[in-house]
């Protein structure tokens, strides 16, 4: 139950040059520093982390896209140290000396969407962080988990209905990438029509390619329009909650926090679901433990979070002053990256990676300290509920290709399963009910939603099927999936 070995990296592995070939120089910079991007990093990131650990210990010098210098933290203890010492390691990227030295071009670098400063809680420290984080937490905590599961259940059934009659599916493109986005845009207060474009933009943004800046601009534009709409007509959603919070967030702050919730929640949950389902259809011990009751589905999710975290490298921290970490001399303004995947397999805490740890939530997959992911429970609920429904409806699901044909696409930050083709006995779809819309709160002079109308106390909304719904994204999605 561990991360797939390098021989499972797929066809890209065959493209690597043989030892001694000049193309191997692309794996390092001019001074020999290892690049955390390019063919080597893309095909076997876990192997690369172990080579760095062997050469440098728990903290290693690396180069990001454009040969931007940073430190990759590989040790479990060192990762927790950096994540929890906010006074020594700032979350504000403006501390980085690279802005002043001209090491990066903010107008063109694909790193900007990941390491650039934004007016959100991720880029803030101290009291400002507490103010912004409090608003985000309140926005996320307003949702009753049972009500949330009801909507996830509805979305999951509708997606499965799109392919269950065919007896085959490609789960990444037809299920795991869509369910988290559908759930999140619903919670944010966006329309279903936004789904397909945001899935594409979010994936592109995390690839750190030449189009990442354009994808980031697209996401921000969509969220800016949402903020304007919710100012005039608030509802029971995260956007309205942020706008109404006593912390007094500006429209720009609200927009960037919606971006944070959307992108972080989507990326991690989609990858987590793909990784769990891959284990179900490829690892007989894993599936047997689930079927035999030795491991519950939530425990299976935790095991995968240890072995294959959905975000492998987390940007970033910046040193407030000179210090020493893992035997390395860190200078003021240096950039540090949290190596979540590397830290999770540190032999000081996991001497035998094959030993199950599914009862343990001490992994680094959601970071740690004051910046630990506030939406991790929602991500777990989406994954648990969606996978449970899929396996309940399609209990005979099996991998449709040899396991060695599975392939991954990796960036500096994450590793994505590109496709998961499966087969099963064809089944009839369920009724195509649409989720009942959440009612808008009554107009109040304070602008705050009525306490009695928050989801945890609201009476259940009757689930009615519209008599004649206009053509929606659901219909277009079903037509698209039927042609695959």
PDB file of C-alpha atoms in Angstrom, residues 5-18 39 42-44 404 406-408 415:
ATOM      1  CA  UNK A   5       7.239   2.476  -7.998  1.00  0.00           C
ATOM      2  CA  UNK A   6       8.995   4.236 -10.825  1.00  0.00           C
ATOM      3  CA  UNK A   7       8.376   1.371 -13.244  1.00  0.00           C
ATOM      4  CA  UNK A   8       4.680   2.246 -13.065  1.00  0.00           C
ATOM      5  CA  UNK A   9       5.316   5.761 -14.252  1.00  0.00           C
ATOM      6  CA  UNK A  10       3.922   4.875 -17.676  1.00  0.00           C
ATOM      7  CA  UNK A  11       5.156   5.466 -21.195  1.00  0.00           C
ATOM      8  CA  UNK A  12       7.027   8.646 -20.250  1.00  0.00           C
ATOM      9  CA  UNK A  13       9.679   6.514 -18.520  1.00  0.00           C
ATOM     10  CA  UNK A  14      10.811   5.203 -21.905  1.00  0.00           C
ATOM     11  CA  UNK A  15      11.556   8.758 -22.978  1.00  0.00           C
ATOM     12  CA  UNK A  16      14.309   9.209 -20.403  1.00  0.00           C
ATOM     13  CA  UNK A  17      17.814   9.400 -21.899  1.00  0.00           C
ATOM     14  CA  UNK A  18      20.321   6.658 -21.076  1.00  0.00           C
ATOM     15  CA  UNK A  39      11.569  14.960 -17.244  1.00  0.00           C
ATOM     16  CA  UNK A  42       7.986  14.386 -13.741  1.00  0.00           C
ATOM     17  CA  UNK A  43       8.483  10.646 -14.131  1.00  0.00           C
ATOM     18  CA  UNK A  44       9.654   9.652 -10.650  1.00  0.00           C
ATOM     19  CA  UNK A 404       1.741  -1.244 -15.957  1.00  0.00           C
ATOM     20  CA  UNK A 406      -1.281   3.364 -16.006  1.00  0.00           C
ATOM     21  CA  UNK A 407       0.571   6.647 -16.273  1.00  0.00           C
ATOM     22  CA  UNK A 408       1.024   9.809 -14.264  1.00  0.00           C
ATOM     23  CA  UNK A 415       1.385  13.957  -9.204  1.00  0.00           C
TER      24      UNK A 415
END
